[in-house]
Amino acid sequence: KAGVTQTPRYLIKTRGQQVTLSCSPISGHRSVSWYQQTPGQGLQFLFEYFSETQRNKGNFPGRFSGRQFSNSRSEMNVSTLELGDSALYLCASSLGEDNSPLHFGNGTRLTVT
Amino acid sequence: AQKVTQAQTEISVVEKEDVTLDCVYETRDTTYYLFWYKQPPSGELVFLIRRNSFDEQNEISGRYSWNFQKSTSSFNFTITASQVVDSAVYFCALRPLFYNQGGKLIFGQGTELSVKP
């Protein structure tokens, strides 16, 4: 069974630009969550989608948005990039039930210059 | 407030030594899940174990064992006879039992384990 796939693996963007990251969950998984990992703040929850609906949201500004498609694939968008958005963005999928563990992808390393 | 504390930032051991990674958590929820994840240099977080708050039974899986003590709000992880391949960053995490209570994982800051040959 294929794992969680995130594309691209690396991105370099300039301040003010926008970026879209993609995540393909494990087959059969209906929930996709996004996390930001930085050396200073550690791993922080961005949002979670279940059956194309945002079910939970973290404390990030509105520049961070996401969506989920009918095939459970998810995209995350960051607009008006800031230097502080440089991070490893991790996507995780699960069956979406209360006792389902999250399975993470390799992440997308975003560098904002 | 919910919080996970991994006081050990870095641990270095020699192969075949036993090592324990500490995890202390805070939550007002009476029901919750606790997790351990491993992050090798490739970046992917690898799921190791899930434990719910009403199951304090310790668990052993090969060289790995977990000690959950609700009375001290701790969920410690022990690697027996460590190997070089165990070198990674290990994260402890907390989550409410039900998704409608928030659904997010609260991670500790991680413990970087280095196992030297």
XYZ file of N, CA and C in Angstrom:
690
model
N 0.853 -1.190 0.000
C 0.000 0.000 0.000
C 0.884 1.235 0.000
N 0.660 2.146 -0.934
C 1.470 3.346 -0.999
C 1.194 4.225 0.214
N 2.255 4.924 0.663
C 2.102 5.816 1.804
C 1.571 7.165 1.377
N 1.687 8.112 2.283
C 1.262 9.479 2.003
C 2.316 10.140 1.109
N 1.869 10.722 0.018
C 2.787 11.336 -0.938
C 2.603 12.840 -0.956
N 3.705 13.550 -0.766
C 3.658 15.008 -0.804
C 4.527 15.518 -1.941
N 4.001 16.480 -2.659
C 4.774 17.107 -3.737
C 4.615 18.618 -3.680
N 5.655 19.372 -4.047
C 7.003 18.865 -4.307
C 7.742 18.598 -3.006
N 8.926 18.042 -3.053
C 9.721 17.818 -1.841
C 10.392 19.108 -1.384
N 10.791 19.923 -2.331
C 11.468 21.180 -1.999
C 10.905 22.315 -2.847
N 10.837 23.479 -2.215
C 10.346 24.681 -2.899
C 11.134 25.880 -2.400
N 11.490 26.740 -3.325
C 12.078 28.022 -2.947
C 11.220 29.118 -3.548
N 10.745 30.002 -2.693
C 9.875 31.098 -3.128
C 10.402 32.408 -2.570
N 9.881 33.480 -3.126
C 10.270 34.822 -2.696
C 9.144 35.422 -1.864
N 9.514 36.262 -0.939
C 8.519 36.963 -0.112
C 7.442 37.601 -0.987
N 6.209 37.455 -0.567
C 5.103 38.052 -1.292
C 4.435 37.108 -2.282
N 5.156 36.074 -2.675
C 4.573 35.108 -3.607
C 3.591 34.202 -2.879
N 2.923 33.369 -3.641
C 2.072 32.362 -3.029
C 2.546 30.976 -3.456
N 2.119 29.970 -2.703
C 2.579 28.620 -2.988
C 1.454 27.629 -2.717
N 1.454 26.546 -3.479
C 0.483 25.471 -3.279
C 1.229 24.159 -3.098
N 0.903 23.473 -2.016
C 1.505 22.185 -1.723
C 0.446 21.103 -1.885
N 0.874 19.931 -2.317
C -0.080 18.867 -2.586
C 0.176 17.645 -1.726
N -0.901 16.941 -1.412
C -0.808 15.748 -0.564
C -1.787 14.687 -1.064
N -1.258 13.502 -1.329
C -2.113 12.368 -1.689
C -2.112 11.388 -0.526
N -3.270 11.146 0.074
C -3.318 10.283 1.263
C -3.208 8.810 0.896
N -3.081 8.007 1.915
C -3.119 6.555 1.749
C -4.506 6.184 1.223
N -4.535 5.242 0.305
C -5.799 4.829 -0.284
C -6.786 4.397 0.799
N -7.990 4.945 0.710
C -9.018 4.614 1.690
C -9.102 5.574 2.848
N -8.081 6.404 3.015
C -8.102 7.393 4.097
C -8.918 8.602 3.677
N -9.777 9.073 4.584
C -10.657 10.181 4.262
C -10.274 11.484 4.951
N -9.345 11.378 5.889
C -8.932 12.577 6.623
C -7.503 12.947 6.245
N -7.302 14.237 6.026
C -5.961 14.761 5.758
C -5.709 15.937 6.693
N -4.585 15.891 7.365
C -4.185 16.977 8.271
C -2.871 17.570 7.790
N -2.667 18.838 8.105
C -1.432 19.526 7.747
C -0.778 20.070 9.002
N 0.544 19.938 9.051
C 1.335 20.445 10.162
C 2.528 21.232 9.628
N 2.907 22.246 10.376
C 4.097 23.025 10.056
C 5.170 22.684 11.087
N 6.382 22.432 10.614
C 7.476 22.131 11.533
C 8.609 23.128 11.334
N 8.943 23.855 12.387
C 10.060 24.791 12.376
C 10.936 24.524 13.594
N 12.221 24.896 13.517
C 13.108 24.678 14.666
C 12.637 25.412 15.918
N 12.054 26.582 15.737
C 11.667 27.370 16.898
C 10.337 26.968 17.514
N 9.359 26.710 16.686
C 8.009 26.413 17.170
C 7.677 24.935 17.192
N 8.517 24.115 16.616
C 8.238 22.691 16.589
C 7.125 22.353 15.609
N 6.358 21.337 15.951
C 5.273 20.861 15.082
C 3.965 21.515 15.512
N 3.355 22.220 14.576
C 2.108 22.917 14.874
C 1.030 22.542 13.869
N -0.155 22.354 14.382
C -1.296 21.934 13.579
C -1.848 23.097 12.771
N -2.050 22.861 11.484
C -2.638 23.874 10.611
C -4.139 23.650 10.464
N -4.528 22.547 9.878
C -5.941 22.206 9.729
C -6.107 20.745 9.347
N -7.358 20.307 9.444
C -7.704 18.934 9.098
C -8.952 18.936 8.237
N -8.923 18.140 7.185
C -10.068 17.980 6.306
C -10.564 16.547 6.357
N -11.868 16.438 6.323
C -12.508 15.122 6.328
C -13.669 15.178 5.359
N -13.659 14.288 4.393
C -14.718 14.258 3.376
C -14.976 15.646 2.795
N -13.914 16.289 2.381
C -13.935 17.587 1.677
C -14.335 18.766 2.557
N -14.493 18.557 3.848
C -14.884 19.644 4.758
C -13.788 19.875 5.790
N -13.529 21.143 6.070
C -12.551 21.428 7.122
C -13.188 21.091 8.468
N -12.600 20.167 9.185
C -13.202 19.704 10.438
C -12.533 20.343 11.655
N -11.255 20.658 11.547
C -10.539 21.294 12.645
C -9.549 22.298 12.080
N -9.268 23.324 12.869
C -8.381 24.379 12.391
C -7.455 24.807 13.514
N -6.206 25.075 13.182
C -5.245 25.565 14.151
C -5.241 27.078 14.178
N -4.250 27.639 14.837
C -4.181 29.086 15.025
C -3.217 29.750 14.050
N -3.472 29.608 12.799
C -2.652 30.238 11.778
C -3.469 31.323 11.084
N -2.779 32.340 10.537
C -3.509 33.422 9.863
C -4.198 32.927 8.609
N -5.115 33.755 8.124
C -5.912 33.398 6.968
C -5.116 33.200 5.687
N -3.839 33.607 5.693
C -2.993 33.379 4.517
C -2.807 31.881 4.253
N -3.023 31.105 5.273
C -2.901 29.649 5.145
C -4.296 29.075 4.901
N -4.454 28.386 3.823
C -5.747 27.792 3.511
C -5.533 26.424 2.903
N -6.604 25.678 2.853
C -6.486 24.352 2.279
C -7.794 23.918 1.677
N -7.740 22.780 1.028
C -8.969 22.185 0.527
C -8.726 20.701 0.311
N -9.824 19.991 0.205
C -9.736 18.558 -0.043
C -10.683 18.222 -1.181
N -10.230 17.362 -2.050
C -11.010 16.977 -3.214
C -11.786 15.692 -2.951
N -12.638 15.357 -3.877
C -13.506 14.186 -3.685
C -12.708 12.881 -3.601
N -11.506 12.872 -4.154
C -10.669 11.666 -4.059
C -9.775 11.694 -2.822
N -10.054 12.613 -1.906
C -9.354 12.796 -0.629
C -8.007 13.483 -0.750
N -7.521 13.696 -1.963
C -6.288 14.467 -2.106
C -6.500 15.868 -1.562
N -5.424 16.434 -1.029
C -5.562 17.753 -0.411
C -4.476 18.689 -0.912
N -4.795 19.947 -0.929
C -3.821 20.989 -1.235
C -3.826 22.016 -0.117
N -2.650 22.586 0.101
C -2.526 23.663 1.055
C -1.944 24.862 0.320
N -2.495 26.012 0.570
C -2.047 27.227 -0.103
C -1.590 28.255 0.930
N -0.479 28.889 0.645
C -0.022 29.989 1.493
C 0.141 31.203 0.587
N -0.542 32.256 0.904
C -0.447 33.471 0.093
C 0.446 34.490 0.789
N 0.906 35.434 0.021
C 1.741 36.530 0.536
C 2.807 35.986 1.497
N 3.673 35.183 0.956
C 4.670 34.491 1.775
C 5.544 35.451 2.571
N 5.863 35.022 3.794
C 6.767 35.755 4.663
C 7.970 34.857 4.966
N 9.063 35.498 5.383
C 10.265 34.728 5.682
C 9.984 33.657 6.735
N 9.121 33.984 7.684
C 8.804 33.062 8.772
C 7.992 31.849 8.344
N 7.563 31.850 7.098
C 6.814 30.684 6.600
C 7.752 29.567 6.165
N 9.044 29.844 6.149
C 10.019 28.804 5.818
C 9.907 27.680 6.843
N 9.655 26.485 6.368
C 9.389 25.368 7.276
C 9.275 24.078 6.487
N 9.182 22.990 7.237
C 8.822 21.700 6.660
C 7.318 21.541 6.873
N 6.586 21.349 5.797
C 5.137 21.182 5.891
C 4.819 19.700 5.718
N 4.209 19.159 6.740
C 3.912 17.737 6.769
C 2.417 17.505 6.612
N 2.101 16.555 5.792
C 0.729 16.145 5.602
C 0.568 14.768 6.235
N -0.586 14.519 6.814
C -0.858 13.219 7.424
C -2.255 12.772 7.032
N -2.413 11.492 6.836
C -3.752 10.991 6.538
C -4.160 9.930 7.553
N -5.454 9.748 7.659
C -5.984 8.713 8.542
C -7.369 8.325 8.039
N -7.904 7.280 8.637
C -9.260 6.875 8.276
C -10.267 7.919 8.725
N -9.857 8.746 9.692
C -10.724 9.821 10.131
C -11.607 9.455 11.309
N -11.476 8.219 11.761
C -12.246 7.815 12.941
C -11.465 8.189 14.194
N -12.171 8.265 15.313
C -11.547 8.776 16.532
C -10.296 8.009 16.935
N -10.235 6.730 16.665
C -9.079 5.943 17.123
C -8.048 5.706 16.021
N -8.148 6.464 14.943
C -7.215 6.251 13.827
C -5.931 7.037 14.019
N -4.783 6.367 13.948
C -3.528 7.118 14.034
C -3.264 7.862 12.733
N -2.459 8.896 12.817
C -2.059 9.633 11.636
C -0.831 8.991 11.010
N -0.821 8.968 9.691
C 0.329 8.489 8.943
C 0.856 9.658 8.122
N 2.119 9.985 8.323
C 2.684 11.193 7.735
C 3.451 10.923 6.447
N 3.488 11.951 5.604
C 4.327 11.934 4.419
C 5.715 12.453 4.736
N 6.566 12.545 3.702
C 7.946 13.011 3.882
C 8.047 14.531 4.018
N 6.975 15.209 3.686
C 6.985 16.648 3.855
C 7.443 17.417 2.635
N 7.105 18.681 2.617
C 7.597 19.634 1.617
C 8.409 20.676 2.365
N 9.647 20.827 1.959
C 10.528 21.819 2.578
C 10.400 23.116 1.808
N 9.790 24.122 2.438
C 9.588 25.435 1.814
C 10.610 26.419 2.364
N 11.304 27.070 1.449
C 12.236 28.124 1.828
C 11.769 29.421 1.197
N 11.583 30.443 2.018
C 11.160 31.753 1.536
C 12.338 32.713 1.661
N 12.699 33.338 0.538
C 13.854 34.250 0.544
C 13.429 35.691 0.311
N -5.304 24.053 29.433
C -4.396 24.038 28.287
C -3.763 22.662 28.156
N -3.431 22.328 26.937
C -2.781 21.045 26.692
C -1.329 21.283 26.350
N -0.478 20.419 26.895
C 0.954 20.606 26.684
C 1.665 19.276 26.817
N 2.694 19.098 25.998
C 3.541 17.906 26.087
C 4.975 18.376 26.274
N 5.646 17.826 27.257
C 7.017 18.224 27.550
C 7.961 17.039 27.423
N 8.948 17.218 26.580
C 10.029 16.250 26.467
C 11.278 16.991 26.911
N 11.650 16.774 28.148
C 12.711 17.564 28.765
C 14.082 17.285 28.152
N 14.258 16.093 27.614
C 15.558 15.724 27.042
C 15.601 16.200 25.588
N 16.445 17.180 25.316
C 16.557 17.685 23.960
C 17.387 16.735 23.106
N 18.510 16.278 23.664
C 19.395 15.373 22.952
C 19.892 14.285 23.890
N 19.978 13.082 23.358
C 20.554 11.967 24.115
C 21.537 11.247 23.197
N 22.689 10.932 23.748
C 23.671 10.189 22.974
C 24.044 8.923 23.746
N 23.953 7.790 23.087
C 24.298 6.515 23.727
C 25.182 5.724 22.777
N 25.774 4.692 23.327
C 26.566 3.774 22.521
C 25.695 2.556 22.218
N 25.861 2.023 21.046
C 25.076 0.874 20.623
C 25.007 -0.187 21.725
N 23.821 -0.786 21.837
C 23.495 -1.849 22.798
C 23.128 -1.319 24.174
N 23.288 -0.038 24.384
C 22.811 0.531 25.647
C 21.291 0.643 25.609
N 20.660 0.602 26.772
C 19.235 0.883 26.876
C 19.070 2.389 27.067
N 17.983 2.921 26.529
C 17.750 4.361 26.664
C 16.258 4.612 26.862
N 15.951 5.544 27.748
C 14.556 5.909 28.011
C 14.323 7.362 27.646
N 13.292 7.591 26.868
C 12.895 8.930 26.464
C 11.681 9.325 27.293
N 11.793 10.473 27.941
C 10.728 10.899 28.857
C 9.683 11.764 28.157
N 8.449 11.611 28.609
C 7.353 12.434 28.090
C 6.382 12.717 29.233
N 6.125 13.981 29.475
C 5.155 14.394 30.488
C 4.118 15.260 29.800
N 2.867 15.067 30.126
C 1.814 15.814 29.429
C 0.865 16.490 30.413
N 0.177 17.502 29.910
C -0.841 18.211 30.691
C -2.099 18.295 29.847
N -3.216 17.971 30.445
C -4.495 18.117 29.775
C -5.613 18.152 30.798
N -6.668 18.854 30.473
C -7.851 18.873 31.339
C -8.861 17.816 30.888
N -8.627 17.254 29.718
C -9.522 16.212 29.225
C -9.382 14.962 30.093
N -10.472 14.273 30.289
C -10.403 13.020 31.050
C -10.125 11.836 30.133
N -10.386 12.050 28.844
C -10.100 10.993 27.872
C -9.253 11.580 26.750
N -8.247 10.843 26.362
C -7.314 11.357 25.361
C -6.470 10.204 24.836
N -5.740 10.506 23.751
C -4.786 9.560 23.217
C -3.372 10.113 23.392
N -2.433 9.215 23.563
C -1.018 9.559 23.571
C -0.327 8.775 22.464
N 0.653 9.402 21.840
C 1.347 8.791 20.715
C 2.857 8.999 20.859
N 3.579 8.106 20.194
C 4.997 8.328 19.944
C 5.227 8.198 18.443
N 6.027 9.151 17.923
C 6.421 9.126 16.517
C 7.933 9.226 16.440
N 8.482 8.654 15.378
C 9.923 8.712 15.110
C 10.129 9.501 13.820
N 11.074 10.429 13.823
C 11.373 11.199 12.626
C 12.835 10.988 12.239
N 13.082 10.132 11.252
C 14.449 9.951 10.755
C 14.841 11.152 9.901
N 16.092 11.215 9.462
C 16.536 12.359 8.656
C 15.709 12.590 7.390
N 15.048 11.587 6.879
C 14.224 11.751 5.677
C 13.045 12.690 5.913
N 12.676 12.910 7.166
C 11.637 13.887 7.478
C 10.275 13.296 7.811
N 10.011 12.119 7.343
C 8.698 11.511 7.576
C 8.519 11.143 9.045
N 7.368 11.426 9.594
C 7.059 11.024 10.962
C 6.490 9.611 10.927
N 7.160 8.695 11.587
C 6.740 7.299 11.577
C 5.983 6.986 12.865
N 4.760 6.503 12.723
C 3.927 6.174 13.868
C 4.502 4.954 14.589
N 4.648 5.061 15.913
C 5.171 3.947 16.699
C 4.095 3.309 17.569
N 3.340 4.141 18.301
C 2.362 3.587 19.212
C 1.282 4.606 19.529
N 0.084 4.126 19.818
C -1.023 4.917 20.328
C -1.514 4.261 21.608
N -1.801 5.080 22.580
C -2.309 4.572 23.846
C -3.469 5.473 24.268
N -4.613 4.890 24.672
C -5.688 5.747 25.146
C -5.645 5.884 26.659
N -6.279 6.890 27.169
C -6.121 7.285 28.568
C -6.697 6.284 29.555
N -7.586 5.416 29.112
C -8.150 4.451 30.049
C -7.479 3.086 29.948
N -6.358 3.028 29.287
C -5.618 1.776 29.181
C -4.188 2.014 29.649
N -3.924 1.737 30.917
C -2.602 2.006 31.468
C -1.677 0.808 31.378
N -2.078 -0.180 30.641
C -1.225 -1.356 30.479
C 0.025 -0.983 29.713
N 1.169 -1.406 30.224
C 2.403 -1.155 29.498
C 2.462 -2.043 28.267
N 3.234 -1.601 27.295
C 3.294 -2.349 26.049
C 4.731 -2.565 25.621
N 4.964 -3.728 25.059
C 6.295 -4.065 24.553
C 6.149 -4.511 23.110
N 7.023 -3.978 22.260
C 7.041 -4.387 20.865
C 8.499 -4.553 20.460
N 8.969 -5.770 20.496
C 10.363 -6.015 20.172
C 11.292 -5.344 21.165
N 12.146 -4.472 20.669
C 13.082 -3.752 21.556
C 12.448 -2.516 22.177
N 11.239 -2.182 21.761
C 10.569 -0.978 22.234
C 9.593 -1.318 23.355
N 9.521 -0.461 24.349
C 8.506 -0.615 25.393
C 8.055 0.763 25.847
N 6.812 0.807 26.315
C 6.222 2.071 26.728
C 5.617 1.920 28.111
N 5.846 2.919 28.943
C 5.329 2.928 30.303
C 4.421 4.124 30.478
N 3.116 3.852 30.621
C 2.119 4.909 30.756
C 1.678 4.962 32.214
N 1.851 6.111 32.851
C 1.413 6.292 34.228
C 0.543 7.531 34.310
N -0.745 7.302 34.420
C -1.677 8.413 34.463
C -1.485 9.252 35.720
N -1.091 8.619 36.811
C -0.941 9.332 38.088
C 0.134 10.408 38.011
N 1.136 10.175 37.176
C 2.214 11.162 37.029
C 2.172 11.844 35.657
N 1.123 11.574 34.892
C 0.980 12.157 33.544
C 2.232 11.947 32.712
N 2.695 10.711 32.692
C 3.905 10.409 31.929
C 3.675 9.233 30.993
N 4.380 9.284 29.889
C 4.282 8.217 28.885
C 5.681 8.032 28.317
N 6.498 7.280 29.021
C 7.901 7.135 28.676
C 8.149 5.982 27.723
N 9.204 6.124 26.949
C 9.520 5.196 25.863
C 10.940 4.680 26.078
N 11.082 3.363 26.117
C 12.391 2.753 26.321
C 12.788 1.908 25.129
N 14.010 2.115 24.681
C 14.591 1.277 23.634
C 15.650 0.405 24.298
N 15.477 -0.876 24.167
C 16.426 -1.831 24.760
C 17.459 -2.219 23.706
N 18.708 -2.314 24.143
C 19.787 -2.707 23.222
C 19.741 -1.847 21.957
N 19.942 -0.559 22.129
C 19.810 0.397 21.028
C 20.738 0.042 19.859
N 20.293 0.465 18.669
C 21.063 0.231 17.443
C 21.238 1.564 16.724
N 22.219 1.609 15.849
C 22.490 2.837 15.097
C 21.253 3.293 14.325
N 20.480 2.345 13.842
C 19.274 2.683 13.063
C 18.195 3.361 13.914
N 18.358 3.316 15.227
C 17.400 3.996 16.108
C 17.656 5.500 16.169
N 18.761 5.948 15.620
C 19.086 7.374 15.635
C 18.025 8.152 14.871
N 17.392 9.082 15.553
C 16.299 9.853 14.970
C 15.822 10.857 16.021
N 14.857 11.663 15.633
C 14.176 12.520 16.597
C 12.855 11.833 16.954
N 12.582 11.737 18.233
C 11.374 11.065 18.699
C 10.421 12.084 19.317
N 9.176 12.003 18.904
C 8.166 12.932 19.384
C 7.072 12.202 20.147
N 6.714 12.776 21.257
C 5.556 12.341 22.020
C 4.420 13.310 21.683
N 3.188 12.819 21.597
C 2.083 13.695 21.219
C 0.809 13.305 21.960
N -0.085 14.280 22.073
C -1.344 14.144 22.810
C -2.482 14.572 21.907
N -3.610 13.898 21.993
C -4.774 14.296 21.198
C -6.038 13.971 21.968
N -7.048 14.847 21.911
C -8.336 14.498 22.537
C -8.873 13.211 21.948
N -9.688 12.528 22.706
C -10.167 11.220 22.262
C -11.034 11.333 21.016
N -11.833 12.393 20.962
C -12.789 12.526 19.869
C -12.416 13.702 18.973
N -12.593 13.519 17.688
C -12.261 14.578 16.739
C -13.062 15.844 16.982
N -14.290 15.698 17.494
C -15.084 16.909 17.703
C -14.612 17.706 18.914
N -13.574 17.238 19.579
C -12.965 17.990 20.677
C -11.738 18.758 20.208
N -11.449 18.703 18.926
C -10.293 19.459 18.417
C -9.508 18.724 17.356
N -9.228 17.473 17.570
C -8.639 16.662 16.526
C -7.173 16.850 16.235
N -6.520 17.816 16.851
C -5.123 18.037 16.501
C -4.203 17.321 17.468
N -3.044 16.965 16.938
C -1.996 16.395 17.771
C -1.201 17.543 18.391
N -1.001 17.454 19.707
C -0.115 18.395 20.399
C 1.212 17.670 20.596
N 2.238 18.179 19.956
C 3.535 17.516 20.008
C 4.440 18.128 21.069
N 5.308 17.283 21.611
C 6.418 17.785 22.406
C 7.483 18.326 21.462
N 8.538 18.878 22.033
C 9.586 19.475 21.223
C 10.506 18.432 20.597
N 10.391 17.202 21.026
C 11.202 16.143 20.435
C 12.494 15.891 21.190
N 12.932 14.647 21.131
C 14.224 14.255 21.695
C 15.062 13.656 20.580
N 16.221 14.249 20.348
C 17.106 13.731 19.305
C 17.995 12.657 19.900
N 17.819 11.455 19.416
C 18.601 10.322 19.916
C 19.705 9.999 18.925
N 20.909 9.935 19.432
C 22.054 9.558 18.604
C 22.655 8.279 19.189
N 22.679 7.246 18.373
C 23.252 5.975 18.810
C 24.558 5.763 18.054
N 25.642 5.715 18.785
C 26.956 5.591 18.147
C 27.434 4.134 18.167
N 28.110 3.741 17.101
C 28.566 2.342 17.034
C 29.699 2.074 18.019
